[in-house]
Amino acid sequence: MDAQGRGQAGDNNVDPADQWVFNPNTGNYELRLDPSGQGPARPADRKAPGRRSAGRPGAGGGDSDTRPLPVQRGGRGDGDAEPAEPAAGGRAARRAAGRAGSAAATASAGGAASRRKPRPKASGRRKFLYWTAGVVGFVLVAGCGTAFVIYQQLDGNIKKVDVGEENSAVTDGPVNLLVIGTDARTGKGDTGYGDQGSVGHADTTILMHVSKDRTNATALSIPRDLVTDIPDCPTKQPDGSTKVVPGQRHVRFNTSLGQEGRDPGCTWRTVEKLTGLKINHFMMADFNAVKDLSDAVDGVEVCTAKDIDDPKSHLKLSAGRHVVKGEQALAFVRTRHSVGTGSDLSRIQLQQQFVGSLIRKLKSSAFGSPGKLLDVAQAATKALTVDTGIGTAGKLMDFGDDLKKVDLNKITFATVPVLDNPRDKATVVLDTAKAEPLFKMVQQDHALAKGAGKGKGGKPSAPVKKAPPELVRVDVTNGGGPFGAAQETVDWLQNTKGARLSTNAGNAPEKLSATRLEYAPNQADQAATLAEWMGLPKSALKQTGANAGPRVPMKLVLGKDFTAPGSPIEAPTETPEGVQHVSADDKNICAK
């Protein structure tokens, strides 16, 4: 099976997410390590409530697929993951957080905390799936602002990582926030997650771009199985020294965190290299976030267009709208086998629906009650790790107050466009033709337009039929681009796109500031194909008055704005065709 179809390639490649099974006797999800299906881990193998247990070698689990790619076999990172022991001081930290939470409730909620039922102690059987937790940071930023006031009492919950950059909490320019969902379990006392001593894996990653004028935001989901390059990464060591972790080429994106000792700064640098965007801050959350946040807001409304009965996640929902929380909320955001193509890409769409609905719930009701606000703040901060630039309550409050200016209906979720990897069907590769224009839109602070594909008067424009590559006939001249640009473009068209009828026509008679494509009316289908390949804006297209003969080529003049073939000339003002995107305020999204 391919990465965008059902399942993963290979009979032995079990998706670790599917090792979590529902135990009807306890009402919780439990880790089943035995692929033969002989049952979940014995109660004796799990930590008893209130006691500290050492991690058992070989008890790794979670939904993190970091299997080496074919080119990685025998390389670094081939070792099996082992569980880490709970961090020392976890019990004391929890007690301190509880005392801080009680004080905060008394001071800001008028004793509301005393009326709430005490939270039961975590049991070893309460296993949560980590990668869904990436939603928490996004919710904190997009869904509130006033919540950060209570962080002054909950400051001790916030963990920090020095990634070598300490940007100001508030900036006059656009803001790029990296939200990472990880399987890190330090201080949680839960076994069976991630690598021993690791900060986790980058399995749910959202790059949130907030425009300079704070009128809109775009949240790009990055697939965990995207094959990409990880740059060299300097990481801070416990003794204060810096260790540079060597980069790797053609590896899964989710190995940018945790593997080889990589910290969130490595994921930070990987995303910058992938998208061309300069990141300001990161927020990283652990696997408790989805369950605890959905409980804190008394459930999140979701919608399914058909009945869902996923034997892997044990999610059973009839078609229609439902309110999910706790274990059921976790099952919703982890399910994939009964929706869409059955892939992780379909699961990303479920997560986007869930986060959008959670943000709406937070804005509409959660912050109307001081007690409810405290519940949300406690659930969020206990799961949150940030960079030092926003590593205090005051800085977080300033950061949240700045970004809360964005209206809910101006927040758009999108998924980085990918294609099946022809070398490994369990992974995906970047769909450059769609991804580059999308990245350029974000780089140039353009909102993902809701009216994509509409012509004048708001009416949808008639789609232009695109010609197949073998029929695209064009003469390419250099009218201001880099030296050798015409030949480089022809080579790219012929060898990458299959346009064998493209020709290098040398230098243009004049220099142009902007690239131009001239074509006849009967060549509109060829022009549409070439414009899509080259990322040409509408302003670059010039149609002549008469039809051309069958062997007359179009004329492509590369202007001073041309940089390289395949790199869009100009950022589009509308969402590129074929890019999945939804509004956070869209209440009509249903899983299909």
mmCIF file of C-alpha atoms in Angstrom, residues 188-336:
data_model
loop_
_atom_site.group_PDB
_atom_site.id
_atom_site.type_symbol
_atom_site.label_atom_id
_atom_site.label_comp_id
_atom_site.label_asym_id
_atom_site.label_seq_id
_atom_site.Cartn_x
_atom_site.Cartn_y
_atom_site.Cartn_z
ATOM 1 C CA LYS A 188 4.803 12.049 33.286
ATOM 2 C CA GLY A 189 5.544 8.619 34.719
ATOM 3 C CA ASP A 190 4.162 6.895 31.610
ATOM 4 C CA THR A 191 6.109 4.088 29.976
ATOM 5 C CA GLY A 192 6.038 2.853 26.410
ATOM 6 C CA TYR A 193 6.546 6.153 24.609
ATOM 7 C CA GLY A 194 9.460 7.292 22.484
ATOM 8 C CA ASP A 195 13.180 6.722 22.840
ATOM 9 C CA GLN A 196 14.873 6.491 26.224
ATOM 10 C CA GLY A 197 15.966 9.959 27.305
ATOM 11 C CA SER A 198 14.641 11.487 24.077
ATOM 12 C CA VAL A 199 12.580 14.658 23.794
ATOM 13 C CA GLY A 200 10.324 12.764 21.395
ATOM 14 C CA HIS A 201 9.599 12.795 17.683
ATOM 15 C CA ALA A 202 8.062 15.489 15.481
ATOM 16 C CA ASP A 203 4.970 13.548 14.456
ATOM 17 C CA THR A 204 2.393 16.335 14.518
ATOM 18 C CA THR A 205 3.832 19.597 13.249
ATOM 19 C CA ILE A 206 1.990 22.816 12.413
ATOM 20 C CA LEU A 207 3.706 25.957 11.175
ATOM 21 C CA MET A 208 1.440 28.874 12.054
ATOM 22 C CA HIS A 209 2.093 32.069 10.110
ATOM 23 C CA VAL A 210 0.441 35.255 11.408
ATOM 24 C CA SER A 211 0.435 38.200 9.011
ATOM 25 C CA LYS A 212 2.268 41.428 9.769
ATOM 26 C CA ASP A 213 -0.992 43.371 10.173
ATOM 27 C CA ARG A 214 -2.518 40.526 12.285
ATOM 28 C CA THR A 215 -5.526 40.276 9.969
ATOM 29 C CA ASN A 216 -5.055 36.608 9.049
ATOM 30 C CA ALA A 217 -3.166 33.443 9.890
ATOM 31 C CA THR A 218 -2.221 30.299 7.978
ATOM 32 C CA ALA A 219 -1.528 27.001 9.740
ATOM 33 C CA LEU A 220 0.483 24.563 7.590
ATOM 34 C CA SER A 221 0.404 20.905 8.648
ATOM 35 C CA ILE A 222 3.624 19.089 7.735
ATOM 36 C CA PRO A 223 3.202 15.304 7.163
ATOM 37 C CA ARG A 224 5.361 13.242 9.492
ATOM 38 C CA ASP A 225 6.424 10.857 6.688
ATOM 39 C CA LEU A 226 7.621 13.593 4.333
ATOM 40 C CA VAL A 227 11.105 12.776 3.036
ATOM 41 C CA THR A 228 13.294 15.836 3.441
ATOM 42 C CA ASP A 229 16.764 17.017 4.468
ATOM 43 C CA ILE A 230 17.686 17.796 8.076
ATOM 44 C CA PRO A 231 20.451 20.420 8.402
ATOM 45 C CA ASP A 232 23.304 20.401 10.899
ATOM 46 C CA CYS A 233 21.915 21.302 14.295
ATOM 47 C CA PRO A 234 23.706 22.875 17.288
ATOM 48 C CA THR A 235 22.164 21.615 20.525
ATOM 49 C CA LYS A 236 22.737 22.796 24.099
ATOM 50 C CA GLN A 237 24.147 20.140 26.438
ATOM 51 C CA PRO A 238 23.483 19.832 30.207
ATOM 52 C CA ASP A 239 26.971 21.138 30.974
ATOM 53 C CA GLY A 240 26.343 24.302 28.972
ATOM 54 C CA SER A 241 28.411 23.278 25.974
ATOM 55 C CA THR A 242 27.083 23.067 22.423
ATOM 56 C CA LYS A 243 27.103 19.883 20.362
ATOM 57 C CA VAL A 244 26.460 19.978 16.613
ATOM 58 C CA VAL A 245 24.341 17.040 15.477
ATOM 59 C CA PRO A 246 25.247 16.264 11.835
ATOM 60 C CA GLY A 247 22.474 16.692 9.301
ATOM 61 C CA GLN A 248 20.961 13.928 7.189
ATOM 62 C CA ARG A 249 19.570 13.818 3.662
ATOM 63 C CA HIS A 250 16.441 12.084 2.428
ATOM 64 C CA VAL A 251 15.006 11.025 5.791
ATOM 65 C CA ARG A 252 11.566 11.225 7.361
ATOM 66 C CA PHE A 253 10.610 14.626 8.696
ATOM 67 C CA ASN A 254 9.677 13.242 12.106
ATOM 68 C CA THR A 255 13.295 12.216 12.728
ATOM 69 C CA SER A 256 14.162 15.924 13.021
ATOM 70 C CA LEU A 257 13.327 15.652 16.736
ATOM 71 C CA GLY A 258 14.627 13.108 19.237
ATOM 72 C CA GLN A 259 16.793 11.073 16.890
ATOM 73 C CA GLU A 260 20.564 11.431 17.320
ATOM 74 C CA GLY A 261 19.953 13.773 20.265
ATOM 75 C CA ARG A 262 18.094 16.384 18.219
ATOM 76 C CA ASP A 263 16.070 18.980 20.124
ATOM 77 C CA PRO A 264 13.201 21.249 18.947
ATOM 78 C CA GLY A 265 15.784 23.586 17.441
ATOM 79 C CA CYS A 266 16.558 20.887 14.869
ATOM 80 C CA THR A 267 12.908 20.690 13.813
ATOM 81 C CA TRP A 268 12.938 24.513 13.795
ATOM 82 C CA ARG A 269 15.874 24.545 11.321
ATOM 83 C CA THR A 270 14.392 21.734 9.229
ATOM 84 C CA VAL A 271 11.129 23.649 8.751
ATOM 85 C CA GLU A 272 13.010 26.830 7.871
ATOM 86 C CA LYS A 273 14.988 24.931 5.211
ATOM 87 C CA LEU A 274 11.829 23.290 3.855
ATOM 88 C CA THR A 275 9.577 26.362 3.679
ATOM 89 C CA GLY A 276 11.960 29.317 3.419
ATOM 90 C CA LEU A 277 10.222 30.954 6.401
ATOM 91 C CA LYS A 278 12.081 32.391 9.388
ATOM 92 C CA ILE A 279 10.642 30.969 12.619
ATOM 93 C CA ASN A 280 10.182 33.209 15.665
ATOM 94 C CA HIS A 281 9.105 30.762 18.371
ATOM 95 C CA PHE A 282 8.097 27.181 19.024
ATOM 96 C CA MET A 283 5.610 25.465 21.321
ATOM 97 C CA MET A 284 5.891 21.744 21.992
ATOM 98 C CA ALA A 285 3.207 19.693 23.722
ATOM 99 C CA ASP A 286 3.072 16.102 24.936
ATOM 100 C CA PHE A 287 0.480 13.400 24.419
ATOM 101 C CA ASN A 288 -1.809 14.378 27.318
ATOM 102 C CA ALA A 289 -3.056 17.559 25.652
ATOM 103 C CA VAL A 290 -5.955 16.338 23.507
ATOM 104 C CA LYS A 291 -7.592 14.283 26.224
ATOM 105 C CA ASP A 292 -7.117 16.814 29.012
ATOM 106 C CA LEU A 293 -8.095 19.856 26.934
ATOM 107 C CA SER A 294 -11.236 18.186 25.585
ATOM 108 C CA ASP A 295 -12.205 17.254 29.142
ATOM 109 C CA ALA A 296 -11.474 20.792 30.344
ATOM 110 C CA VAL A 297 -13.943 22.317 27.852
ATOM 111 C CA ASP A 298 -16.605 19.615 28.436
ATOM 112 C CA GLY A 299 -16.214 18.138 24.975
ATOM 113 C CA VAL A 300 -15.577 19.205 21.384
ATOM 114 C CA GLU A 301 -18.127 18.938 18.571
ATOM 115 C CA VAL A 302 -17.047 16.917 15.519
ATOM 116 C CA CYS A 303 -18.845 15.805 12.393
ATOM 117 C CA THR A 304 -18.717 12.690 10.224
ATOM 118 C CA ALA A 305 -20.299 12.370 6.798
ATOM 119 C CA LYS A 306 -20.613 8.610 7.202
ATOM 120 C CA ASP A 307 -20.635 5.985 9.936
ATOM 121 C CA ILE A 308 -17.173 5.342 11.360
ATOM 122 C CA ASP A 309 -16.219 1.972 12.821
ATOM 123 C CA ASP A 310 -12.441 1.871 12.997
ATOM 124 C CA PRO A 311 -11.232 -1.505 14.337
ATOM 125 C CA LYS A 312 -7.810 0.002 15.050
ATOM 126 C CA SER A 313 -8.763 3.063 17.093
ATOM 127 C CA HIS A 314 -12.109 1.547 18.188
ATOM 128 C CA LEU A 315 -13.852 4.776 17.275
ATOM 129 C CA LYS A 316 -17.523 4.169 16.594
ATOM 130 C CA LEU A 317 -19.581 7.157 15.476
ATOM 131 C CA SER A 318 -22.723 7.308 13.401
ATOM 132 C CA ALA A 319 -22.946 9.846 10.597
ATOM 133 C CA GLY A 320 -23.698 13.315 11.914
ATOM 134 C CA ARG A 321 -22.520 15.578 14.736
ATOM 135 C CA HIS A 322 -21.157 14.375 18.053
ATOM 136 C CA VAL A 323 -19.489 15.860 21.125
ATOM 137 C CA VAL A 324 -16.332 13.951 22.010
ATOM 138 C CA LYS A 325 -13.973 14.261 24.954
ATOM 139 C CA GLY A 326 -11.370 12.254 26.810
ATOM 140 C CA GLU A 327 -10.688 8.834 25.309
ATOM 141 C CA GLN A 328 -13.215 9.343 22.517
ATOM 142 C CA ALA A 329 -11.615 12.649 21.497
ATOM 143 C CA LEU A 330 -8.254 10.922 21.394
ATOM 144 C CA ALA A 331 -9.716 8.128 19.259
ATOM 145 C CA PHE A 332 -11.177 10.679 16.833
ATOM 146 C CA VAL A 333 -7.891 12.443 16.160
ATOM 147 C CA ARG A 334 -5.954 9.178 15.847
ATOM 148 C CA THR A 335 -8.344 7.331 13.562
ATOM 149 C CA ARG A 336 -7.500 6.986 9.876
#
